[in-house]
Amino acid sequence: MQGPTPLQGTVRMAGAKNSALKLMAAALMVPGEVILERAPRITDVELMADVLRRLGATVERDGDTLTIDSSGDLQEETPYELVRKMRASIQVLGPLLARLGRARVSMPGGDAIGSRPIDLHLGGLERMGVKFTSQHGYIEGVVQRLKGTRVLLEFPSVGATENLLMAAVLAEGTTVIENAAREPEIQDLATFFQACGARVSGAGTPTIEIEGVEELSPTRHRIIPDRIEAGTFAIGAVASRGDVTLEDMEPIHIELPLQKLEEAGAEVRRSADSVRVRMSSRPRAIDLVTLPYPGFPTDLQPMMMVTLAQAAGSSILTENVFEARFLFVDELNRMGSHIRVEGHHAVIRGVERLSSAPVQVPDIRAGAALVLSGVCAEGVTEVYDGGHIERGYEDFVGKLGSLGADVEVRD
Ligand code: EPU
């Protein structure tokens, strides 16, 4: 890609990846047709469709709509070959235990952003009566009938909250999840379950209460817009000193990122389902800390790093959620940034302009950030292993192109 180009124009947001994946897993608990609208066209959704098919469901796509039918007999095993490609496959654990009373799921390993254990998922499910054994890289869970209980999470893990919520919906009695994650994707999952006849309250707060029901009924659900995609383009507008309007999105879901962009000098105009972000000068240096929602999302930290790398002054960025999310800094420094990492803090000394260099993508979000840095940098930037980006962003290159970026994909 050739830079520097200010991103200018309007982009429409796709459905949220991290909601779609969990809603697809949840569909395993519904004996009948679940229809999910605004399903993003990304590789991870296709991978989750493969997981569901492997478990015995049918999944069909018609445009942006997915139809999932899990009324047939389901299998209990999710093999290594699928979990290895996408760790969100472990979100079928709760649904399989709820539906079949047993599940055998390959243990996910670490990945490019950290070690990522699942102890909180397993600990909570054990409290609901599941007996786990692990052998040959697989974790096997068995339970007669899941029992409602109180679970206090040590950390508000998104994945653990979702697995427990899914298990609790069909459990006997009432489950209370305390210190639950509050991400909008959790609320979306709860809204879906309510439409299926489940009794869930408090999603979006630290205490979620679920009264188990005997069976769920099929429903049609529209997936919330992707707040991380929206945040990526909003930050891209600021990093490239452009003017971008985001449409079909929920401004409130990215309120803190928008406030931080304002602090850095951006002009932000919010309306009911769109936001316009304009930046005409070099960003100001700001400090930033990632935290669970409604804190600043770790998934937008790499893009913010690209922005602050070009700011006037020095910034400190603290990563509290994933230990290895600074690994891509070495790639960014190859493009002329001055960033020093000390533990979970990054000290960023802003430079006037980044300069192009060939760079390698380690994961979805760092990938999007490196492409944005290519848009901002002088000269032609080659980004290798860009396939990671398609896992989580629908038509990223096409959308950037529509905003004026000179980006092309080569095999
Ligand atoms: N953690 C534990 N034990 C557990 C679970 C989590 O120690 O049992 C730790 C993790 O190691 C990590 C922290 O808790 O340090 C947060 O993990 P969390 O469980 O909240 O994250 P996740 O469910 O694995 C989801 C998203 C991520 C996003 C995080 C945080 C999906 C599929 N993934 O992961 O999205 O960064 O929440 O918001 O929903 C992405 O989209 O690129 C992505 C990585």
Short mmCIF file of C-alpha atoms and ligand atoms in Angstrom, two decimals:
data_model
loop_
_atom_site.label_atom_id
_atom_site.label_comp_id
_atom_site.label_asym_id
_atom_site.label_seq_id
_atom_site.Cartn_x
_atom_site.Cartn_y
_atom_site.Cartn_z
CA MET A 1 0.00 0.00 0.00
CA GLN A 2 1.09 3.55 -0.70
CA GLY A 3 0.86 6.35 1.87
CA PRO A 4 0.35 8.79 3.36
CA THR A 5 -3.37 9.13 2.67
CA PRO A 6 -5.94 10.85 4.91
CA LEU A 7 -8.92 8.48 5.16
CA GLN A 8 -12.03 10.29 3.98
CA GLY A 9 -15.64 9.23 3.45
CA THR A 10 -18.31 6.99 4.93
CA VAL A 11 -18.16 3.32 5.96
CA ARG A 12 -20.86 0.98 7.17
CA MET A 13 -20.12 -1.39 10.05
CA ALA A 14 -20.63 -5.15 9.89
CA GLY A 15 -22.06 -7.34 12.66
CA ALA A 16 -19.84 -7.97 15.67
CA LYS A 17 -17.42 -10.88 15.28
CA ASN A 18 -17.26 -11.57 18.99
CA SER A 19 -21.04 -11.62 19.27
CA ALA A 20 -21.62 -13.70 16.14
CA LEU A 21 -19.25 -16.46 17.29
CA LYS A 22 -20.98 -16.87 20.68
CA LEU A 23 -24.50 -16.64 19.22
CA MET A 24 -23.58 -19.41 16.80
CA ALA A 25 -22.38 -21.57 19.71
CA ALA A 26 -25.57 -20.74 21.63
CA ALA A 27 -27.66 -21.91 18.66
CA LEU A 28 -26.49 -25.46 19.55
CA MET A 29 -28.80 -25.25 22.57
CA VAL A 30 -31.92 -24.55 20.52
CA PRO A 31 -33.69 -27.55 18.94
CA GLY A 32 -34.89 -25.81 15.76
CA GLU A 33 -33.93 -23.06 13.33
CA VAL A 34 -32.05 -20.06 14.67
CA ILE A 35 -31.73 -17.16 12.25
CA LEU A 36 -28.89 -14.67 12.79
CA GLU A 37 -29.02 -11.45 10.78
CA ARG A 38 -26.05 -9.19 10.08
CA ALA A 39 -23.57 -12.08 10.34
CA PRO A 40 -20.19 -10.66 9.30
CA ARG A 41 -18.47 -12.22 6.29
CA ILE A 42 -15.22 -13.09 7.98
CA THR A 43 -13.13 -16.22 8.24
CA ASP A 44 -13.81 -16.78 11.96
CA VAL A 45 -17.55 -17.03 11.31
CA GLU A 46 -16.86 -19.63 8.61
CA LEU A 47 -14.62 -21.51 11.06
CA MET A 48 -17.36 -21.50 13.70
CA ALA A 49 -19.79 -22.77 11.06
CA ASP A 50 -17.35 -25.67 10.49
CA VAL A 51 -17.32 -26.38 14.24
CA LEU A 52 -21.13 -26.47 14.36
CA ARG A 53 -21.33 -28.74 11.31
CA ARG A 54 -18.78 -31.06 12.85
CA LEU A 55 -20.99 -31.24 15.96
CA GLY A 56 -24.03 -32.18 13.84
CA ALA A 57 -25.81 -28.88 13.16
CA THR A 58 -26.56 -27.47 9.71
CA VAL A 59 -25.44 -23.92 8.90
CA GLU A 60 -26.48 -22.03 5.81
CA ARG A 61 -25.69 -18.50 4.70
CA ASP A 62 -27.92 -16.32 2.55
CA GLY A 63 -26.33 -12.88 2.18
CA ASP A 64 -25.80 -11.55 5.70
CA THR A 65 -28.17 -14.08 7.25
CA LEU A 66 -27.15 -17.37 8.83
CA THR A 67 -29.63 -20.16 9.49
CA ILE A 68 -28.51 -22.72 12.03
CA ASP A 69 -30.45 -25.87 12.72
CA SER A 70 -29.38 -27.99 15.69
CA SER A 71 -32.48 -30.15 15.94
CA GLY A 72 -30.67 -33.36 14.94
CA ASP A 73 -28.42 -35.53 17.14
CA LEU A 74 -25.31 -33.68 18.24
CA GLN A 75 -21.78 -35.04 18.69
CA GLU A 76 -19.81 -34.16 21.81
CA GLU A 77 -16.31 -33.71 20.37
CA THR A 78 -14.62 -30.54 19.05
CA PRO A 79 -11.26 -31.68 17.68
CA TYR A 80 -7.83 -30.08 17.86
CA GLU A 81 -7.78 -29.28 14.14
CA LEU A 82 -10.66 -26.82 14.68
CA VAL A 83 -9.72 -25.35 18.08
CA ARG A 84 -6.17 -24.83 16.80
CA LYS A 85 -7.51 -22.58 14.02
CA MET A 86 -9.80 -20.59 16.31
CA ARG A 87 -9.72 -20.65 20.09
CA ALA A 88 -13.27 -19.25 20.33
CA SER A 89 -14.29 -22.85 19.48
CA ILE A 90 -14.15 -23.50 23.24
CA GLN A 91 -17.36 -21.49 23.55
CA VAL A 92 -19.22 -24.68 22.58
CA LEU A 93 -18.30 -26.17 25.98
CA GLY A 94 -21.21 -24.58 27.90
CA PRO A 95 -23.80 -25.30 25.17
CA LEU A 96 -22.74 -28.96 24.78
CA LEU A 97 -22.83 -29.57 28.53
CA ALA A 98 -26.26 -27.94 28.68
CA ARG A 99 -27.65 -29.90 25.76
CA LEU A 100 -25.90 -33.30 26.04
CA GLY A 101 -24.53 -33.41 29.59
CA ARG A 102 -21.09 -34.12 28.16
CA ALA A 103 -18.46 -32.44 26.03
CA ARG A 104 -14.98 -33.25 24.78
CA VAL A 105 -13.12 -30.19 23.59
CA SER A 106 -9.47 -29.81 22.63
CA MET A 107 -7.63 -27.54 25.10
CA PRO A 108 -6.68 -24.28 23.41
CA GLY A 109 -3.01 -23.39 23.63
CA GLY A 110 -1.57 -19.90 23.94
CA ASP A 111 -1.56 -17.62 20.93
CA ALA A 112 0.05 -14.48 19.56
CA ILE A 113 -1.47 -12.25 22.26
CA GLY A 114 -0.71 -14.30 25.37
CA SER A 115 -1.07 -17.54 27.31
CA ARG A 116 -4.90 -17.39 27.62
CA PRO A 117 -5.86 -20.11 30.12
CA ILE A 118 -9.48 -21.33 30.56
CA ASP A 119 -9.35 -22.03 34.30
CA LEU A 120 -12.18 -19.58 35.03
CA HIS A 121 -14.48 -21.32 32.50
CA LEU A 122 -13.74 -24.72 34.05
CA GLY A 123 -13.89 -23.57 37.70
CA GLY A 124 -17.34 -22.02 37.19
CA LEU A 125 -18.70 -25.05 35.36
CA GLU A 126 -17.36 -27.34 38.12
CA ARG A 127 -19.37 -25.33 40.62
CA MET A 128 -22.40 -26.14 38.46
CA GLY A 129 -21.72 -29.84 38.91
CA VAL A 130 -19.50 -30.72 35.91
CA LYS A 131 -16.71 -33.27 36.46
CA PHE A 132 -13.73 -32.58 34.23
CA THR A 133 -10.84 -34.84 33.27
CA SER A 134 -8.08 -33.94 30.88
CA GLN A 135 -6.03 -36.27 28.74
CA HIS A 136 -4.01 -36.09 25.52
CA GLY A 137 -4.73 -32.38 25.12
CA TYR A 138 -8.48 -32.79 25.47
CA ILE A 139 -10.72 -31.69 28.28
CA GLU A 140 -13.74 -33.87 28.92
CA GLY A 141 -16.72 -32.75 30.98
CA VAL A 142 -19.64 -34.83 32.24
CA VAL A 143 -22.72 -33.81 34.23
CA GLN A 144 -26.11 -35.40 34.95
CA ARG A 145 -27.94 -32.06 35.02
CA LEU A 146 -26.29 -28.69 35.44
CA LYS A 147 -27.19 -27.05 38.76
CA GLY A 148 -27.62 -23.35 39.38
CA THR A 149 -25.12 -21.82 41.80
CA ARG A 150 -23.22 -18.61 42.67
CA VAL A 151 -19.99 -18.06 40.78
CA LEU A 152 -17.67 -15.21 41.66
CA LEU A 153 -15.18 -14.71 38.82
CA GLU A 154 -11.65 -13.77 39.83
CA PHE A 155 -11.45 -11.58 36.68
CA PRO A 156 -14.38 -10.44 34.48
CA SER A 157 -13.42 -12.80 31.64
CA VAL A 158 -15.58 -12.42 28.54
CA GLY A 159 -15.30 -16.06 27.48
CA ALA A 160 -15.87 -17.46 31.00
CA THR A 161 -18.93 -15.24 31.53
CA GLU A 162 -20.36 -16.44 28.22
CA ASN A 163 -19.70 -20.14 28.82
CA LEU A 164 -21.32 -19.90 32.27
CA LEU A 165 -24.28 -17.89 31.00
CA MET A 166 -24.87 -20.48 28.28
CA ALA A 167 -24.65 -23.39 30.71
CA ALA A 168 -26.90 -21.66 33.26
CA VAL A 169 -29.73 -20.98 30.83
CA LEU A 170 -30.72 -24.68 30.81
CA ALA A 171 -29.54 -25.52 34.35
CA GLU A 172 -31.75 -26.55 37.23
CA GLY A 173 -32.37 -23.55 39.48
CA THR A 174 -30.81 -20.11 39.62
CA THR A 175 -27.24 -19.14 38.75
CA VAL A 176 -25.67 -15.85 39.75
CA ILE A 177 -22.46 -14.78 38.01
CA GLU A 178 -20.64 -12.12 40.01
CA ASN A 179 -17.82 -9.94 38.67
CA ALA A 180 -19.23 -10.85 35.25
CA ALA A 181 -17.83 -9.26 32.09
CA ARG A 182 -19.97 -6.30 30.95
CA GLU A 183 -19.07 -6.22 27.24
CA PRO A 184 -21.93 -5.39 24.82
CA GLU A 185 -21.45 -8.86 23.29
CA ILE A 186 -22.59 -10.39 26.62
CA GLN A 187 -25.73 -8.24 26.52
CA ASP A 188 -26.34 -9.35 22.95
CA LEU A 189 -26.09 -13.01 24.00
CA ALA A 190 -28.55 -12.39 26.86
CA THR A 191 -30.99 -10.61 24.51
CA PHE A 192 -30.83 -13.60 22.17
CA PHE A 193 -31.51 -16.05 25.01
CA GLN A 194 -34.43 -13.95 26.29
CA ALA A 195 -35.97 -14.13 22.81
CA CYS A 196 -35.59 -17.94 23.02
CA GLY A 197 -37.55 -17.99 26.31
CA ALA A 198 -34.62 -17.96 28.77
CA ARG A 199 -34.78 -15.99 32.04
CA VAL A 200 -31.72 -13.77 32.22
CA SER A 201 -31.36 -10.43 34.01
CA GLY A 202 -28.47 -8.09 34.76
CA ALA A 203 -26.40 -8.71 31.59
CA GLY A 204 -24.26 -5.61 31.08
CA THR A 205 -23.81 -5.23 34.87
CA PRO A 206 -21.31 -7.10 37.09
CA THR A 207 -24.07 -9.41 38.40
CA ILE A 208 -26.00 -11.61 36.00
CA GLU A 209 -28.85 -13.75 37.29
CA ILE A 210 -30.12 -16.69 35.28
CA GLU A 211 -33.10 -18.83 36.18
CA GLY A 212 -32.81 -22.10 34.27
CA VAL A 213 -35.60 -23.21 31.92
CA GLU A 214 -36.38 -26.67 30.48
CA GLU A 215 -36.09 -25.80 26.80
CA LEU A 216 -35.33 -22.93 24.44
CA SER A 217 -37.40 -22.07 21.39
CA PRO A 218 -36.09 -20.97 17.98
CA THR A 219 -35.78 -17.27 17.23
CA ARG A 220 -34.52 -14.65 14.77
CA HIS A 221 -31.89 -12.22 16.07
CA ARG A 222 -30.01 -9.26 14.62
CA ILE A 223 -26.37 -9.20 15.73
CA ILE A 224 -25.10 -5.91 17.22
CA PRO A 225 -22.67 -3.85 15.11
CA ASP A 226 -18.96 -4.50 15.54
CA ARG A 227 -17.61 -1.91 17.99
CA ILE A 228 -14.01 -2.93 17.37
CA GLU A 229 -14.40 -2.44 13.62
CA ALA A 230 -15.98 0.96 14.34
CA GLY A 231 -13.16 1.86 16.73
CA THR A 232 -10.56 0.78 14.19
CA PHE A 233 -11.91 3.15 11.53
CA ALA A 234 -12.44 5.97 14.05
CA ILE A 235 -8.83 5.68 15.18
CA GLY A 236 -7.74 5.30 11.54
CA ALA A 237 -9.37 8.66 10.76
CA VAL A 238 -7.32 10.31 13.50
CA ALA A 239 -4.04 8.51 12.76
CA SER A 240 -4.26 9.45 9.07
CA ARG A 241 -5.55 12.99 9.80
CA GLY A 242 -8.72 12.39 7.82
CA ASP A 243 -12.49 12.69 8.10
CA VAL A 244 -14.53 9.49 8.41
CA THR A 245 -18.21 8.87 9.12
CA LEU A 246 -19.11 5.48 10.60
CA GLU A 247 -22.62 4.28 9.89
CA ASP A 248 -24.80 1.50 11.29
CA MET A 249 -23.05 1.46 14.62
CA GLU A 250 -23.65 2.10 18.34
CA PRO A 251 -21.68 5.20 19.41
CA ILE A 252 -22.12 4.35 23.10
CA HIS A 253 -20.17 1.10 22.63
CA ILE A 254 -17.03 3.06 21.75
CA GLU A 255 -17.58 6.04 24.04
CA LEU A 256 -14.25 5.79 25.85
CA PRO A 257 -12.19 5.38 22.65
CA LEU A 258 -14.04 8.42 21.23
CA GLN A 259 -13.24 10.43 24.37
CA LYS A 260 -9.58 9.49 24.11
CA LEU A 261 -9.54 10.56 20.46
CA GLU A 262 -11.04 13.92 21.50
CA GLU A 263 -8.33 14.23 24.14
CA ALA A 264 -5.79 13.67 21.35
CA GLY A 265 -7.32 16.58 19.41
CA ALA A 266 -9.99 14.96 17.21
CA GLU A 267 -13.38 16.48 16.50
CA VAL A 268 -16.08 13.85 17.13
CA ARG A 269 -19.75 14.24 16.25
CA ARG A 270 -22.09 11.56 17.61
CA SER A 271 -25.63 10.86 16.43
CA ALA A 272 -28.03 7.97 17.13
CA ASP A 273 -26.34 5.33 14.97
CA SER A 274 -23.35 7.08 13.42
CA VAL A 275 -20.25 9.01 14.35
CA ARG A 276 -18.10 11.45 12.38
CA VAL A 277 -14.43 11.70 13.35
CA ARG A 278 -12.24 14.49 11.96
CA MET A 279 -8.61 15.31 12.59
CA SER A 280 -6.76 18.16 10.95
CA SER A 281 -3.55 18.37 12.96
CA ARG A 282 -0.91 16.13 14.45
CA PRO A 283 -2.40 14.18 17.42
CA ARG A 284 -1.51 15.26 20.96
CA ALA A 285 0.24 12.72 23.18
CA ILE A 286 -2.09 11.07 25.73
CA ASP A 287 -1.84 8.28 28.29
CA LEU A 288 -4.06 5.24 27.98
CA VAL A 289 -4.88 2.12 30.01
CA THR A 290 -6.69 -0.94 28.64
CA LEU A 291 -9.35 -2.48 30.89
CA PRO A 292 -12.43 -4.69 30.61
CA TYR A 293 -15.54 -2.88 29.26
CA PRO A 294 -16.48 -0.07 29.71
CA GLY A 295 -12.73 0.60 29.93
CA PHE A 296 -10.59 1.11 26.85
CA PRO A 297 -10.68 -2.18 24.86
CA THR A 298 -7.45 -4.13 24.47
CA ASP A 299 -8.57 -4.92 20.89
CA LEU A 300 -8.11 -1.23 19.96
CA GLN A 301 -4.79 -0.79 21.73
CA PRO A 302 -2.62 -1.56 18.65
CA MET A 303 -4.42 1.06 16.50
CA MET A 304 -4.05 3.62 19.29
CA MET A 305 -0.35 2.80 19.42
CA VAL A 306 -0.05 3.69 15.72
CA THR A 307 -1.79 7.03 16.40
CA LEU A 308 0.34 7.91 19.42
CA ALA A 309 3.48 6.85 17.54
CA GLN A 310 2.86 9.96 15.40
CA ALA A 311 1.77 12.29 18.22
CA ALA A 312 3.46 15.47 19.37
CA GLY A 313 5.07 14.41 22.65
CA SER A 314 5.39 11.22 24.67
CA SER A 315 2.58 8.89 25.70
CA ILE A 316 2.37 5.93 28.06
CA LEU A 317 0.13 3.06 27.06
CA THR A 318 -0.59 0.37 29.66
CA GLU A 319 -1.91 -3.05 28.61
CA ASN A 320 -3.78 -4.82 31.42
CA VAL A 321 -5.70 -7.55 29.61
CA PHE A 322 -3.35 -9.58 27.39
CA GLU A 323 0.29 -10.03 28.37
CA ALA A 324 1.74 -10.41 24.86
CA ARG A 325 -0.20 -7.72 23.04
CA PHE A 326 2.92 -5.55 22.65
CA LEU A 327 4.74 -8.09 20.46
CA PHE A 328 3.86 -6.18 17.30
CA VAL A 329 5.70 -3.09 18.59
CA ASP A 330 8.93 -4.45 17.09
CA GLU A 331 7.22 -4.43 13.68
CA LEU A 332 5.96 -0.87 14.19
CA ASN A 333 9.42 0.30 15.23
CA ARG A 334 10.67 -0.97 11.87
CA MET A 335 8.43 1.74 10.40
CA GLY A 336 10.26 4.46 12.28
CA SER A 337 8.29 4.72 15.54
CA HIS A 338 10.09 5.16 18.87
CA ILE A 339 8.38 2.82 21.30
CA ARG A 340 10.01 1.19 24.30
CA VAL A 341 8.19 -1.61 26.10
CA GLU A 342 8.71 -2.16 29.81
CA GLY A 343 6.55 -4.98 31.17
CA HIS A 344 2.97 -4.01 30.46
CA HIS A 345 3.78 -0.36 29.78
CA ALA A 346 4.80 1.09 26.43
CA VAL A 347 6.55 4.44 26.33
CA ILE A 348 5.86 6.07 22.98
CA ARG A 349 7.93 9.01 21.79
CA GLY A 350 5.95 10.48 18.91
CA VAL A 351 7.61 11.03 15.52
CA GLU A 352 6.42 13.42 12.80
CA ARG A 353 5.81 10.65 10.21
CA LEU A 354 6.15 6.88 9.98
CA SER A 355 8.10 5.49 7.05
CA SER A 356 7.23 2.41 5.02
CA ALA A 357 8.83 -0.99 5.66
CA PRO A 358 7.85 -4.62 5.07
CA VAL A 359 6.07 -5.90 8.19
CA GLN A 360 4.61 -9.17 9.44
CA VAL A 361 1.12 -9.55 10.98
CA PRO A 362 0.93 -11.60 14.22
CA ASP A 363 -2.86 -11.41 14.89
CA ILE A 364 -6.12 -9.80 13.75
CA ARG A 365 -5.89 -6.51 15.63
CA ALA A 366 -2.17 -5.88 15.25
CA GLY A 367 -2.72 -6.67 11.55
CA ALA A 368 -5.33 -3.93 11.19
CA ALA A 369 -3.01 -1.56 13.06
CA LEU A 370 -0.06 -2.32 10.78
CA VAL A 371 -2.23 -1.70 7.70
CA LEU A 372 -3.29 1.64 9.21
CA SER A 373 0.34 2.51 9.82
CA GLY A 374 0.98 1.73 6.13
CA VAL A 375 -1.81 4.18 5.22
CA CYS A 376 -0.09 6.84 7.36
CA ALA A 377 3.51 6.15 6.33
CA GLU A 378 5.55 7.70 3.51
CA GLY A 379 6.16 5.20 0.70
CA VAL A 380 5.02 1.67 -0.11
CA THR A 381 4.41 -0.70 2.81
CA GLU A 382 4.15 -4.46 2.34
CA VAL A 383 2.19 -6.27 5.04
CA TYR A 384 2.82 -10.03 5.18
CA ASP A 385 0.39 -12.65 6.56
CA GLY A 386 -2.50 -10.22 6.07
CA GLY A 387 -4.88 -13.22 6.08
CA HIS A 388 -5.19 -12.79 9.86
CA ILE A 389 -7.09 -9.56 9.25
CA GLU A 390 -9.83 -11.32 7.25
CA ARG A 391 -10.53 -13.47 10.30
CA GLY A 392 -12.11 -10.47 12.00
CA TYR A 393 -12.76 -7.65 9.53
CA GLU A 394 -15.30 -7.82 6.72
CA ASP A 395 -13.74 -6.51 3.50
CA PHE A 396 -11.14 -4.38 5.34
CA VAL A 397 -9.18 -3.63 2.19
CA GLY A 398 -12.34 -2.73 0.21
CA LYS A 399 -13.54 -0.40 2.98
CA LEU A 400 -10.14 1.31 3.26
CA GLY A 401 -10.11 1.68 -0.53
CA SER A 402 -13.54 3.35 -0.41
CA LEU A 403 -12.01 5.88 2.02
CA GLY A 404 -9.27 6.70 -0.45
CA ALA A 405 -6.46 4.42 0.73
CA ASP A 406 -4.24 2.93 -1.94
CA VAL A 407 -4.27 -0.70 -0.73
CA GLU A 408 -4.07 -3.85 -2.77
CA VAL A 409 -4.02 -7.55 -1.85
CA ARG A 410 -1.39 -9.77 -3.49
CA ASP A 411 -1.25 -13.56 -3.04
N1 EPU B 1 -8.24 -15.39 31.58
C1 EPU B 1 -7.78 -16.26 32.54
N2 EPU B 1 -8.50 -17.42 32.74
C2 EPU B 1 -9.62 -17.70 32.06
C3 EPU B 1 -10.08 -16.80 31.07
C4 EPU B 1 -9.36 -15.63 30.86
O1 EPU B 1 -6.77 -16.03 33.17
O2 EPU B 1 -10.23 -18.77 32.29
C5 EPU B 1 -7.46 -14.15 31.31
C6 EPU B 1 -6.87 -14.17 29.91
O3 EPU B 1 -5.66 -14.87 29.87
C7 EPU B 1 -6.71 -12.70 29.61
C8 EPU B 1 -7.90 -12.08 30.35
O4 EPU B 1 -8.34 -13.04 31.29
O5 EPU B 1 -5.52 -12.23 30.18
C9 EPU B 1 -9.04 -11.68 29.44
O6 EPU B 1 -9.55 -12.79 28.75
P1 EPU B 1 -11.09 -12.92 28.35
O7 EPU B 1 -11.55 -14.28 28.78
O8 EPU B 1 -11.85 -11.74 28.85
O9 EPU B 1 -11.01 -12.85 26.78
P2 EPU B 1 -11.52 -13.91 25.71
O10 EPU B 1 -12.91 -14.30 26.01
O11 EPU B 1 -10.50 -14.97 25.54
C10 EPU B 1 -12.52 -12.06 24.16
C11 EPU B 1 -12.39 -11.69 22.72
C12 EPU B 1 -11.04 -11.04 22.46
C13 EPU B 1 -10.91 -9.81 23.37
C14 EPU B 1 -11.13 -10.21 24.83
C15 EPU B 1 -11.11 -9.06 25.79
C16 EPU B 1 -13.70 -13.34 21.56
C17 EPU B 1 -13.75 -14.48 20.63
N3 EPU B 1 -12.52 -12.87 21.88
O12 EPU B 1 -11.50 -13.01 24.41
O13 EPU B 1 -11.03 -10.62 21.11
O14 EPU B 1 -9.65 -9.25 23.22
O15 EPU B 1 -12.39 -10.89 24.97
O16 EPU B 1 -12.05 -8.12 25.45
O17 EPU B 1 -14.74 -12.83 21.99
C18 EPU B 1 -10.13 -10.30 18.96
O18 EPU B 1 -11.30 -10.10 18.58
O19 EPU B 1 -9.14 -10.08 18.22
C19 EPU B 1 -9.90 -10.79 20.33
C20 EPU B 1 -8.74 -11.29 20.74
#
